[in-house]
Amino acid sequence: MLKYINIVFVCLLFSCSNNSNKQENLMQITWTNSIANIIHSNCTPCHRPNQSGPFNLLSYSDAVKKAKLIKFVTQTGYMPPWPADANYTHFVGERILNDSIKLLIKKWVDEGCKYGDSLITINPPEFNEFSNYRKPDLIIKLKEAVKIKGNGTDAFYIIKFPYQIDKDTIVDFVEFVPQQRKLVHHVNGHLVSYDENRKFNYQNGVQINVDETKNLLSVYKEMNIPYIDNLEPQFPTLTPNTVYYLPGYLPPNYPDEVGGFRLKKNGMFLLNNIHYGPSSKDCEDSSYLNVFYRKTPIKRAIKETQLGTFGVSKIEPAFFIEPNVIKTFTTQLTLTQDISLLSVNPHMHLIGKSFWAFAYLGKDTIPLIKINKWDFKWQYYYTFINPLKIPKNYTIKVIGTFDNTKQNPNNPFTPPKLITNGNGVESMKTTEEMFQFIFTYMPYKNGDENISLEN
Ligand code: HEC
């Protein structure tokens, strides 16, 4: 009996592998039958002229030239860049290759990068050079270009983009269009709105300021940001985080019932700050802003809350990362109302190791985001596919681990030294640390779960 089972088992195995061999022969993996499509949809958006990717992946020959590297970065999951664990939660625009696609790429490269049917030509997809969306309603450009020194170090600037429009208008979203795409690393900007009944001079003054450790208030004064009538408050209204950019980031284009904000006649977008990676030669950057208007009034404004550094919840234990340790911190907030969570933005600097956020009440947990291997280079605002309801009394808990040992290749200090929040603006410096969880939400309404946030 045992013998019989064994024979059947062996036959099964044998015929099974025979079958799959036949299938493989029938379906040879080629550029024309599968790989072009995979590359064009997952890689070309960044790997094309004037984008962040360091080389083009448009044509068959582009891909063949980099074949070994493509196999390596896709098998290891390094490309396309998507640090969030897709086994934990899904987000709009998720950039993940599933195992069968990875296998196709591997086989294609191992089998010598076959072209396939020579009668078929495949053109790369067409992209709009000036926007990832439609034609913008307002384009705000700098009066002078940013001068970047070719000294091989990171540079941080505070830049204002003043505008004046005919009347107050509702904005859908703002798209930052980087010009020096290989250098612009991240952008964080706010909307500054002036009350027409006050006196201001924001169109003049310094446009571009180096973001150093000098007093931020004096920087704002040099840039003519405060009102000039000596009344209180001295500063105009600030709507935070209305402009955001990182390589590969696209601003969420929410449906009409969600979000939108008011653009007053007089105001500016204040990039506070913009970070350029090291450049080996002197160059100029004329990045600009595309502003998209909304025809309908604001129905449900979006709110934003920040946990951890600069935020509403304290970090535990106190945020000191001693040299030669791997240390874990937590920060948490209990909700006082039902909310519909729209997007989450985990933030750490160079020695970040992992990041995990979830909401819980008793034994019930709602997964939010998990980043198993933190990478300073890729920090997105992750938008949920549908608003995620988190009921009142649930606690949002964030756990972050930092690696301040010399084994961490991203440690900015050798030998490692004590790393903390820094003081005030200083904490923005890459070499200081931050542990921050920003999220956007609306007060919950019945049916929010059914709204699609995909654009
Ligand atoms: C979000 C934009 C983006 C997407 C999408 C993207 N890349 Fe990249 N890629 C980059 C950037 C930026 C770099 C350079 C920075 C780096 O190496 O970390 C890069 C680097 C690379 C490198 C060089 C790595 C090295 O170590 O030299 C390869 C190879 C690569 N990408 C292949 C791919 C492939 C294949 C895909 C699609 C499966 C892809 N990329 C998708 C932005 C992207």
mmCIF file of N, CA and C in Angstrom, residues 87-134:
data_model
loop_
_atom_site.group_PDB
_atom_site.id
_atom_site.type_symbol
_atom_site.label_atom_id
_atom_site.label_comp_id
_atom_site.label_asym_id
_atom_site.label_seq_id
_atom_site.Cartn_x
_atom_site.Cartn_y
_atom_site.Cartn_z
ATOM 1 N N ASN A 87 1.662 43.876 2.673
ATOM 2 C CA ASN A 87 0.931 42.793 3.336
ATOM 3 C C ASN A 87 0.166 43.331 4.538
ATOM 4 N N TYR A 88 0.396 44.588 4.858
ATOM 5 C CA TYR A 88 -0.228 45.176 6.046
ATOM 6 C C TYR A 88 -1.386 46.097 5.659
ATOM 7 N N THR A 89 -1.100 47.086 4.812
ATOM 8 C CA THR A 89 -2.170 47.975 4.325
ATOM 9 C C THR A 89 -1.875 48.414 2.892
ATOM 10 N N HIS A 90 -2.951 48.768 2.186
ATOM 11 C CA HIS A 90 -2.823 49.220 0.789
ATOM 12 C C HIS A 90 -3.153 50.700 0.673
ATOM 13 N N PHE A 91 -2.505 51.350 -0.287
ATOM 14 C CA PHE A 91 -2.731 52.781 -0.484
ATOM 15 C C PHE A 91 -2.875 53.083 -1.969
ATOM 16 N N VAL A 92 -3.405 54.286 -2.249
ATOM 17 C CA VAL A 92 -3.532 54.739 -3.636
ATOM 18 C C VAL A 92 -2.130 54.789 -4.276
ATOM 19 N N GLY A 93 -2.035 54.346 -5.512
ATOM 20 C CA GLY A 93 -0.776 54.448 -6.262
ATOM 21 C C GLY A 93 0.302 53.499 -5.780
ATOM 22 N N GLU A 94 -0.120 52.427 -5.102
ATOM 23 C CA GLU A 94 0.856 51.472 -4.560
ATOM 24 C C GLU A 94 1.818 50.996 -5.649
ATOM 25 N N ARG A 95 3.101 51.063 -5.365
ATOM 26 C CA ARG A 95 4.103 50.624 -6.349
ATOM 27 C C ARG A 95 4.739 49.332 -5.852
ATOM 28 N N ILE A 96 4.105 48.237 -6.206
ATOM 29 C CA ILE A 96 4.590 46.933 -5.757
ATOM 30 C C ILE A 96 4.534 45.986 -6.943
ATOM 31 N N LEU A 97 5.595 45.193 -7.119
ATOM 32 C CA LEU A 97 5.538 44.132 -8.123
ATOM 33 C C LEU A 97 5.195 42.845 -7.389
ATOM 34 N N ASN A 98 4.139 42.150 -7.842
ATOM 35 C CA ASN A 98 3.840 40.901 -7.148
ATOM 36 C C ASN A 98 4.830 39.816 -7.584
ATOM 37 N N ASP A 99 4.790 38.683 -6.872
ATOM 38 C CA ASP A 99 5.808 37.654 -7.094
ATOM 39 C C ASP A 99 5.815 37.143 -8.527
ATOM 40 N N SER A 100 4.642 37.058 -9.164
ATOM 41 C CA SER A 100 4.655 36.499 -10.515
ATOM 42 C C SER A 100 5.285 37.489 -11.493
ATOM 43 N N ILE A 101 5.097 38.777 -11.273
ATOM 44 C CA ILE A 101 5.752 39.761 -12.142
ATOM 45 C C ILE A 101 7.270 39.747 -11.917
ATOM 46 N N LYS A 102 7.662 39.645 -10.653
ATOM 47 C CA LYS A 102 9.102 39.564 -10.361
ATOM 48 C C LYS A 102 9.724 38.370 -11.077
ATOM 49 N N LEU A 103 8.993 37.258 -11.055
ATOM 50 C CA LEU A 103 9.497 36.046 -11.685
ATOM 51 C C LEU A 103 9.631 36.235 -13.199
ATOM 52 N N LEU A 104 8.641 36.905 -13.797
ATOM 53 C CA LEU A 104 8.704 37.174 -15.241
ATOM 54 C C LEU A 104 9.971 37.968 -15.579
ATOM 55 N N ILE A 105 10.244 38.997 -14.784
ATOM 56 C CA ILE A 105 11.431 39.824 -15.054
ATOM 57 C C ILE A 105 12.705 38.982 -14.920
ATOM 58 N N LYS A 106 12.740 38.190 -13.861
ATOM 59 C CA LYS A 106 13.928 37.363 -13.616
ATOM 60 C C LYS A 106 14.170 36.424 -14.794
ATOM 61 N N LYS A 107 13.095 35.745 -15.211
ATOM 62 C CA LYS A 107 13.232 34.775 -16.312
ATOM 63 C C LYS A 107 13.630 35.463 -17.600
ATOM 64 N N TRP A 108 13.022 36.623 -17.841
ATOM 65 C CA TRP A 108 13.333 37.356 -19.070
ATOM 66 C C TRP A 108 14.831 37.663 -19.123
ATOM 67 N N VAL A 109 15.376 38.127 -18.023
ATOM 68 C CA VAL A 109 16.797 38.469 -17.991
ATOM 69 C C VAL A 109 17.645 37.191 -18.092
ATOM 70 N N ASP A 110 17.286 36.153 -17.306
ATOM 71 C CA ASP A 110 18.058 34.905 -17.317
ATOM 72 C C ASP A 110 18.057 34.249 -18.695
ATOM 73 N N GLU A 111 16.964 34.426 -19.432
ATOM 74 C CA GLU A 111 16.872 33.774 -20.748
ATOM 75 C C GLU A 111 17.410 34.667 -21.859
ATOM 76 N N GLY A 112 18.092 35.746 -21.490
ATOM 77 C CA GLY A 112 18.780 36.557 -22.501
ATOM 78 C C GLY A 112 17.966 37.697 -23.090
ATOM 79 N N CYS A 113 16.965 38.186 -22.380
ATOM 80 C CA CYS A 113 16.206 39.392 -22.785
ATOM 81 C C CYS A 113 15.690 39.301 -24.224
ATOM 82 N N LYS A 114 14.864 38.312 -24.500
ATOM 83 C CA LYS A 114 14.313 38.133 -25.854
ATOM 84 C C LYS A 114 13.385 39.292 -26.224
ATOM 85 N N TYR A 115 13.488 39.718 -27.487
ATOM 86 C CA TYR A 115 12.606 40.808 -27.940
ATOM 87 C C TYR A 115 11.185 40.312 -28.181
ATOM 88 N N GLY A 116 11.059 39.119 -28.823
ATOM 89 C CA GLY A 116 9.728 38.610 -29.147
ATOM 90 C C GLY A 116 9.406 38.851 -30.605
ATOM 91 N N ASP A 117 8.178 39.122 -30.907
ATOM 92 C CA ASP A 117 7.702 39.269 -32.282
ATOM 93 C C ASP A 117 8.306 40.525 -32.915
ATOM 94 N N SER A 118 9.154 40.307 -33.925
ATOM 95 C CA SER A 118 9.887 41.445 -34.501
ATOM 96 C C SER A 118 8.964 42.357 -35.311
ATOM 97 N N LEU A 119 7.748 41.891 -35.577
ATOM 98 C CA LEU A 119 6.815 42.739 -36.336
ATOM 99 C C LEU A 119 6.106 43.750 -35.437
ATOM 100 N N ILE A 120 6.265 43.545 -34.138
ATOM 101 C CA ILE A 120 5.579 44.450 -33.207
ATOM 102 C C ILE A 120 6.551 45.524 -32.713
ATOM 103 N N THR A 121 6.142 46.781 -32.826
ATOM 104 C CA THR A 121 6.917 47.856 -32.173
ATOM 105 C C THR A 121 6.054 48.372 -31.027
ATOM 106 N N ILE A 122 6.724 48.609 -29.903
ATOM 107 C CA ILE A 122 5.966 49.117 -28.757
ATOM 108 C C ILE A 122 6.498 50.494 -28.399
ATOM 109 N N ASN A 123 5.626 51.485 -28.427
ATOM 110 C CA ASN A 123 6.049 52.825 -28.053
ATOM 111 C C ASN A 123 5.862 53.027 -26.560
ATOM 112 N N PRO A 124 6.794 53.767 -25.933
ATOM 113 C CA PRO A 124 6.581 54.073 -24.518
ATOM 114 C C PRO A 124 5.339 54.951 -24.345
ATOM 115 N N PRO A 125 4.716 54.922 -23.187
ATOM 116 C CA PRO A 125 3.516 55.739 -22.987
ATOM 117 C C PRO A 125 3.851 57.227 -23.099
ATOM 118 N N GLU A 126 2.859 58.030 -23.431
ATOM 119 C CA GLU A 126 3.100 59.474 -23.524
ATOM 120 C C GLU A 126 2.823 60.123 -22.185
ATOM 121 N N PHE A 127 3.718 61.012 -21.815
ATOM 122 C CA PHE A 127 3.533 61.730 -20.552
ATOM 123 C C PHE A 127 3.437 63.211 -20.857
ATOM 124 N N ASN A 128 2.659 63.911 -20.063
ATOM 125 C CA ASN A 128 2.586 65.350 -20.178
ATOM 126 C C ASN A 128 3.794 65.931 -19.445
ATOM 127 N N GLU A 129 4.606 66.712 -20.126
ATOM 128 C CA GLU A 129 5.840 67.237 -19.543
ATOM 129 C C GLU A 129 5.582 68.153 -18.352
ATOM 130 N N PHE A 130 4.468 68.879 -18.390
ATOM 131 C CA PHE A 130 4.309 69.989 -17.455
ATOM 132 C C PHE A 130 3.386 69.697 -16.287
ATOM 133 N N SER A 131 2.689 68.576 -16.345
ATOM 134 C CA SER A 131 1.816 68.235 -15.230
ATOM 135 C C SER A 131 1.495 66.754 -15.307
ATOM 136 N N ASN A 132 1.287 66.152 -14.153
ATOM 137 C CA ASN A 132 0.820 64.769 -14.138
ATOM 138 C C ASN A 132 -0.700 64.717 -14.201
ATOM 139 N N TYR A 133 -1.339 65.897 -14.259
ATOM 140 C CA TYR A 133 -2.797 65.968 -14.277
ATOM 141 C C TYR A 133 -3.225 66.683 -15.543
ATOM 142 N N ARG A 134 -4.142 67.641 -15.394
ATOM 143 C CA ARG A 134 -4.625 68.380 -16.552
ATOM 144 C C ARG A 134 -3.866 69.712 -16.627
#
